[in-house]
Short mmCIF file of C-alpha atoms and ligand atoms in Angstrom, two decimals:
data_model
loop_
_atom_site.label_atom_id
_atom_site.label_comp_id
_atom_site.label_asym_id
_atom_site.label_seq_id
_atom_site.Cartn_x
_atom_site.Cartn_y
_atom_site.Cartn_z
CA UNK D 1 123.59 105.80 101.52
CA UNK D 2 123.33 103.93 98.19
CA UNK D 3 120.08 104.87 96.88
CA UNK D 4 117.71 107.70 97.08
CA UNK D 5 114.17 106.50 97.41
CA UNK D 6 112.34 108.46 100.01
CA UNK D 7 113.33 111.67 101.15
CA UNK D 8 113.93 110.12 104.61
CA UNK D 9 116.55 108.16 103.17
CA UNK D 10 118.55 111.44 104.16
CA UNK D 11 119.30 112.28 107.67
CA UNK D 12 119.10 116.05 108.17
CA UNK D 13 122.89 116.12 108.47
CA UNK D 14 123.23 114.24 105.23
CA UNK D 15 120.73 116.78 103.50
CA UNK D 16 122.94 119.62 104.87
CA UNK D 17 126.11 118.16 103.36
CA UNK D 18 124.17 117.92 99.87
CA UNK D 19 122.69 121.53 100.24
CA UNK D 20 126.31 122.91 101.34
CA UNK D 21 127.84 121.01 98.28
CA UNK D 22 125.15 122.55 95.95
CA UNK D 23 126.07 126.00 97.36
CA UNK D 24 129.72 125.43 96.73
CA UNK D 25 129.01 124.19 93.19
CA UNK D 26 126.85 127.53 92.59
CA UNK D 27 130.00 129.58 93.71
CA UNK D 28 132.36 127.52 91.84
CA UNK D 29 130.94 125.59 89.28
CA UNK D 30 134.55 125.04 87.31
CA UNK D 31 135.96 123.33 90.03
CA UNK D 32 133.58 120.13 89.63
CA UNK D 33 133.56 119.98 85.91
CA UNK D 34 135.82 116.84 85.86
CA UNK D 35 134.31 115.04 89.10
CA UNK D 36 132.47 112.41 87.00
CA UNK D 37 134.91 112.10 84.05
CA UNK D 38 134.41 108.47 82.76
CA UNK D 39 130.94 108.02 84.83
CA UNK D 40 127.57 107.51 83.00
CA UNK D 41 123.98 108.39 84.38
CA UNK D 42 121.19 106.38 82.96
CA UNK D 43 117.70 108.19 83.06
CA UNK D 44 114.96 105.86 82.88
CA UNK D 45 111.66 107.62 82.59
CA UNK D 46 108.78 105.68 82.21
CA UNK D 47 106.60 109.01 82.55
CA UNK D 48 106.70 112.46 80.86
CA UNK D 49 109.35 115.00 82.38
CA UNK D 50 110.91 118.19 81.53
CA UNK D 51 113.10 119.65 84.65
CA UNK D 52 113.78 116.41 86.31
CA UNK D 53 115.03 114.40 83.42
CA UNK D 54 117.01 117.38 81.76
CA UNK D 55 118.33 118.79 84.85
CA UNK D 56 119.87 115.19 85.76
CA UNK D 57 121.52 115.06 82.38
CA UNK D 58 122.70 118.81 82.57
CA UNK D 59 123.99 117.97 86.00
CA UNK D 60 125.91 114.98 85.06
CA UNK D 61 127.19 116.64 81.63
CA UNK D 62 128.35 119.61 83.89
CA UNK D 63 130.40 117.15 86.02
CA UNK D 64 132.17 115.49 83.04
CA UNK D 65 130.09 112.48 82.98
CA UNK D 66 127.82 111.19 80.19
CA UNK D 67 124.15 110.27 79.85
CA UNK D 68 122.00 107.68 78.42
CA UNK D 69 118.52 106.66 78.95
CA UNK D 70 114.81 106.62 77.62
CA UNK D 71 112.18 109.42 77.97
CA UNK D 72 108.97 107.18 77.69
CA UNK D 73 108.12 103.51 78.58
CA UNK D 74 106.89 103.43 74.79
CA UNK D 75 110.69 103.83 73.71
CA UNK D 76 111.85 101.12 75.97
CA UNK D 77 111.37 97.44 76.37
CA UNK D 78 108.69 98.08 78.90
CA UNK D 79 106.34 98.25 76.03
CA UNK D 80 106.92 94.61 75.10
CA UNK D 81 106.48 93.57 78.67
CA UNK D 82 109.72 93.86 80.39
CA UNK D 83 109.77 94.30 84.11
CA UNK D 84 111.40 97.05 85.98
CA UNK D 85 113.70 94.28 87.87
CA UNK D 86 114.99 92.74 84.56
CA UNK D 87 115.70 96.62 83.04
CA UNK D 88 117.34 97.74 86.08
CA UNK D 89 119.72 93.91 86.24
CA UNK D 90 120.67 95.22 82.70
CA UNK D 91 121.14 98.89 83.10
CA UNK D 92 123.64 98.10 86.25
CA UNK D 93 126.10 96.95 83.50
CA UNK D 94 125.51 100.00 81.12
CA UNK D 95 125.75 102.80 83.61
CA UNK D 96 127.33 103.61 87.07
CA UNK D 97 124.17 105.43 88.26
CA UNK D 98 120.43 105.95 87.40
CA UNK D 99 117.59 108.22 87.98
CA UNK D 100 113.92 106.37 87.36
CA UNK D 101 110.90 108.00 87.18
CA UNK D 102 107.71 105.62 87.02
CA UNK D 103 103.90 106.04 87.30
CA UNK D 104 103.79 103.03 89.72
CA UNK D 105 104.39 104.09 93.41
CA UNK D 106 107.28 101.87 94.85
CA UNK D 107 108.77 101.00 91.55
CA UNK D 108 112.22 102.80 92.29
CA UNK D 109 112.08 100.80 95.44
CA UNK D 110 111.69 97.61 93.49
CA UNK D 111 114.27 98.64 91.10
CA UNK D 112 116.78 99.55 93.95
CA UNK D 113 116.54 95.71 95.22
CA UNK D 114 117.78 94.44 92.19
CA UNK D 115 120.31 97.02 91.14
CA UNK D 116 123.97 97.17 91.66
CA UNK D 117 124.43 100.62 91.04
CA UNK D 118 122.64 103.75 93.06
CA UNK D 119 118.97 104.33 92.09
CA UNK D 120 117.58 107.50 92.42
CA UNK D 121 113.84 108.07 92.51
CA UNK D 122 112.94 110.74 90.12
CA UNK D 123 109.12 110.44 91.06
CA UNK D 124 106.95 107.36 91.64
CA UNK D 125 103.35 108.05 91.13
CA UNK D 126 101.48 110.30 93.28
CA UNK D 127 104.11 109.08 96.20
CA UNK D 128 107.57 110.76 96.41
CA UNK D 129 109.75 112.96 94.60
CA UNK D 130 112.78 113.39 96.74
CA UNK D 131 115.22 115.33 94.28
CA UNK D 132 112.52 117.94 93.93
CA UNK D 133 112.40 118.09 97.79
CA UNK D 134 116.31 118.61 97.44
CA UNK D 135 115.77 121.26 94.84
CA UNK D 136 113.02 122.92 97.19
CA UNK D 137 115.16 122.65 100.36
CA UNK D 138 118.01 124.49 98.37
CA UNK D 139 115.62 127.16 97.50
CA UNK D 140 114.13 127.61 100.61
CA UNK D 141 117.47 127.73 102.30
CA UNK D 142 119.20 130.02 99.83
CA UNK D 143 116.54 132.50 99.26
CA UNK D 144 114.85 132.67 102.52
CA UNK D 145 118.01 132.07 104.61
CA UNK D 146 116.80 129.22 107.03
CA UNK D 147 114.65 125.91 107.01
CA UNK D 148 113.36 126.48 110.50
CA UNK D 149 110.85 128.94 111.99
CA UNK D 150 108.47 129.10 108.80
CA UNK D 151 104.85 129.06 108.05
CA UNK D 152 104.31 127.13 104.76
CA UNK D 153 101.13 127.13 102.83
CA UNK D 154 100.73 124.24 100.23
CA UNK D 155 97.80 125.00 97.73
CA UNK D 156 96.24 122.90 95.25
CA UNK D 157 96.46 118.92 94.61
CA UNK D 158 97.48 117.87 98.06
CA UNK D 159 96.23 114.49 97.39
CA UNK D 160 98.13 113.35 94.42
CA UNK D 161 101.11 115.97 94.22
CA UNK D 162 104.00 113.72 95.35
CA UNK D 163 106.27 116.98 95.77
CA UNK D 164 103.99 117.95 98.63
CA UNK D 165 104.22 114.60 100.46
CA UNK D 166 107.91 114.48 100.01
CA UNK D 167 108.64 118.13 101.28
CA UNK D 168 106.31 117.68 104.23
CA UNK D 169 108.22 114.60 105.13
CA UNK D 170 111.31 116.43 105.11
CA UNK D 171 110.35 119.52 106.63
CA UNK D 172 108.89 118.19 109.95
CA UNK D 173 112.42 117.70 111.01
CA UNK D 174 113.37 121.17 111.38
CA UNK D 175 112.21 123.40 114.15
CA UNK D 176 109.08 125.49 114.67
CA UNK D 177 107.64 124.50 111.04
CA UNK D 178 103.66 125.31 110.62
CA UNK D 179 101.55 124.18 107.45
CA UNK D 180 98.41 125.35 106.15
CA UNK D 181 97.05 122.99 103.72
CA UNK D 182 94.98 124.75 101.14
CA UNK D 183 92.58 122.60 99.03
CA UNK D 184 88.99 121.59 98.11
CA UNK D 185 87.94 118.61 100.33
CA UNK D 186 88.62 115.95 97.47
CA UNK D 187 92.30 117.18 97.36
CA UNK D 188 93.43 117.14 100.88
CA UNK D 189 96.60 115.29 102.12
CA UNK D 190 96.19 111.65 102.43
CA UNK D 191 95.38 110.16 105.55
CA UNK D 192 98.79 108.42 106.33
CA UNK D 193 100.46 111.75 106.00
CA UNK D 194 98.25 113.44 108.42
CA UNK D 195 98.16 110.66 110.91
CA UNK D 196 101.93 108.97 110.66
CA UNK D 197 103.80 112.47 109.58
CA UNK D 198 101.91 115.51 111.06
CA UNK D 199 100.15 114.15 113.87
CA UNK D 200 102.65 111.78 114.73
CA UNK D 201 105.46 114.57 115.26
CA UNK D 202 102.90 117.29 116.75
CA UNK D 203 103.33 119.52 113.65
CA UNK D 204 100.79 122.50 113.96
CA UNK D 205 98.70 122.49 110.87
CA UNK D 206 95.35 123.70 109.41
CA UNK D 207 93.25 122.77 106.71
CA UNK D 208 91.67 125.42 104.65
CA UNK D 209 89.51 126.18 101.57
CA UNK D 210 90.03 129.99 100.87
CA UNK D 211 93.63 131.12 99.90
CA UNK D 212 93.34 134.79 100.41
CA UNK D 213 92.14 134.26 104.20
CA UNK D 214 95.79 132.63 105.06
CA UNK D 215 97.83 134.51 102.49
CA UNK D 216 99.00 137.44 105.20
CA UNK D 217 100.38 134.39 107.53
CA UNK D 218 102.69 132.52 104.98
CA UNK D 219 106.37 132.76 104.73
CA UNK D 220 106.33 130.26 101.69
CA UNK D 221 103.49 129.30 99.41
CA UNK D 222 104.01 126.30 97.46
CA UNK D 223 101.47 125.93 94.56
CA UNK D 224 100.77 122.85 92.89
CA UNK D 225 98.84 121.78 89.70
CA UNK D 226 95.73 119.56 89.82
CA UNK D 227 97.41 116.30 88.55
CA UNK D 228 95.29 115.31 85.83
CA UNK D 229 97.13 112.29 84.83
CA UNK D 230 96.22 110.74 88.56
CA UNK D 231 92.46 111.11 88.21
CA UNK D 232 89.97 108.17 87.41
CA UNK D 233 87.52 110.26 85.61
CA UNK D 234 87.80 113.64 83.75
CA UNK D 235 84.65 115.09 85.09
CA UNK D 236 86.24 115.22 88.42
CA UNK D 237 89.23 116.75 86.83
CA UNK D 238 87.37 119.37 85.23
CA UNK D 239 85.58 120.27 88.34
CA UNK D 240 88.52 120.70 90.36
CA UNK D 241 91.11 122.14 88.07
CA UNK D 242 90.69 125.67 88.60
CA UNK D 243 90.23 125.55 92.37
CA UNK D 244 92.92 127.96 92.92
CA UNK D 245 94.42 130.79 90.70
CA UNK D 246 97.29 132.67 92.17
CA UNK D 247 97.19 136.26 90.43
CA UNK D 248 98.52 139.77 91.34
CA UNK D 249 95.25 140.89 93.40
CA UNK D 250 95.80 137.80 95.94
CA UNK D 251 99.47 138.45 95.88
CA UNK D 252 98.64 141.83 97.42
CA UNK D 253 97.55 139.84 100.73
CA UNK D 254 100.80 138.25 101.08
CA UNK D 255 104.22 139.51 103.30
CA UNK D 256 106.46 141.63 101.25
CA UNK D 257 109.00 138.63 101.68
CA UNK D 258 106.62 135.98 101.14
CA UNK D 259 108.15 133.46 98.28
CA UNK D 260 105.93 131.50 95.83
CA UNK D 261 107.42 128.16 94.60
CA UNK D 262 106.20 125.77 92.46
CA UNK D 263 107.92 122.37 91.17
CA UNK D 264 106.31 123.16 87.71
CA UNK D 265 104.77 122.44 85.26
CA UNK D 266 102.59 124.88 85.81
CA UNK D 267 98.91 124.92 83.84
CA UNK D 268 96.82 127.94 85.12
CA UNK D 269 97.33 127.89 88.84
CA UNK D 270 99.81 130.75 88.75
CA UNK D 271 98.68 133.63 86.46
CA UNK D 272 101.58 134.53 84.23
CA UNK D 273 101.17 138.00 85.76
CA UNK D 274 102.77 137.08 89.09
CA UNK D 275 105.98 135.68 87.42
CA UNK D 276 107.60 139.54 87.27
CA UNK D 277 106.56 139.82 91.12
CA UNK D 278 110.30 139.34 92.80
CA UNK D 279 108.43 136.96 95.43
CA UNK D 280 107.95 134.52 92.36
CA UNK D 281 110.92 132.21 92.65
CA UNK D 282 109.64 128.99 90.65
CA UNK D 283 111.90 129.66 87.72
CA UNK D 284 115.02 130.07 89.94
CA UNK D 285 113.66 126.99 91.90
CA UNK D 286 114.01 124.96 88.65
CA UNK D 287 117.47 126.30 88.09
CA UNK D 288 118.73 125.22 91.63
CA UNK D 289 117.26 121.75 90.62
CA UNK D 290 120.75 121.16 88.51
CA UNK D 291 123.09 122.28 91.05
CA UNK D 292 121.55 119.93 93.83
CA UNK D 293 121.44 117.17 91.55
CA UNK D 294 125.19 117.75 90.79
CA UNK D 295 125.79 117.32 94.58
CA UNK D 296 123.66 114.23 94.86
CA UNK D 297 125.46 112.37 92.05
CA UNK D 298 128.69 113.19 93.76
CA UNK D 299 127.42 112.05 96.99
CA UNK D 300 125.97 108.94 95.67
CA UNK D 301 129.24 107.99 93.37
CA UNK D 302 131.55 109.02 96.55
CA UNK D 303 133.33 111.68 94.12
CA UNK D 304 135.19 114.92 94.81
CA UNK D 305 136.16 118.01 93.07
CA UNK D 306 139.24 117.24 91.06
N1 CP Q 1 109.27 119.41 88.84
C1 CP Q 1 109.08 118.14 88.19
O1 CP Q 1 109.10 117.11 88.32
O2 CP Q 1 108.93 118.53 86.81
P1 CP Q 1 109.05 117.44 85.47
O3 CP Q 1 107.78 116.84 85.49
O4 CP Q 1 108.98 118.58 84.25
O5 CP Q 1 110.06 116.53 85.58
#
């Protein structure tokens, strides 16, 4: 494994190795404090981010390495017309590994073909977000105790939500997974996911429009934001943005051990009154993102605790 572009670049056993290492890092962080001494991570973010960029940077700093990079296309030479291919050729001589977020689907894949350092896809358009998937899987495995035998509800913008696409792709490889897809018609999962992933793997799923109706059957509820930046016109966004709002009343329908996840940022799709519910784990989930990215950096750079 040299790059991480799609969640499927990792086999189930490689995923397990990374999650196991993340678990060891959580238990004994000091043991890993010098694992990346002298190594540099470049964060090439052509699109806004809080968690992904800063958790990557925190991860590298926690490992004893250093970070460099840019946080918007405007503050890089992309604003002057430089291609991703030329940028990554140059960055390959400045850093040992890079994380790239880009609004265009496939941009990190293109970068990986010109790069001599590992490229990590930190989110490409509405396509994939494999390190969010690692974060989600670590959260589920740690707090739920398993990655199989789960009924998982995805709610909100399932069309443009790259975190949903990546997590579905990753989870179909575990046993006895059922999906409940909760969205308005306009924001249903893309056809390729339905046909090439769910149908092709004979994964049971249903598509519904009312969250309350399905709450009692869920083991996990993965809420998502309606992705304003991916809409072609504001009218559609305004019409759809408040389709689902999870509040304390709706949480009354849920199992006592159902977990609520959200990749964040949240806008208004989870009422703040839910934050104090012990089943709401989205802030813990964001914290796990640092540990799993530490584990990923270690794996890609082939370094150990020292
Ligand atoms: N979850 C996630 O990707 O958050 P950011 O957009 O803040 O990085």
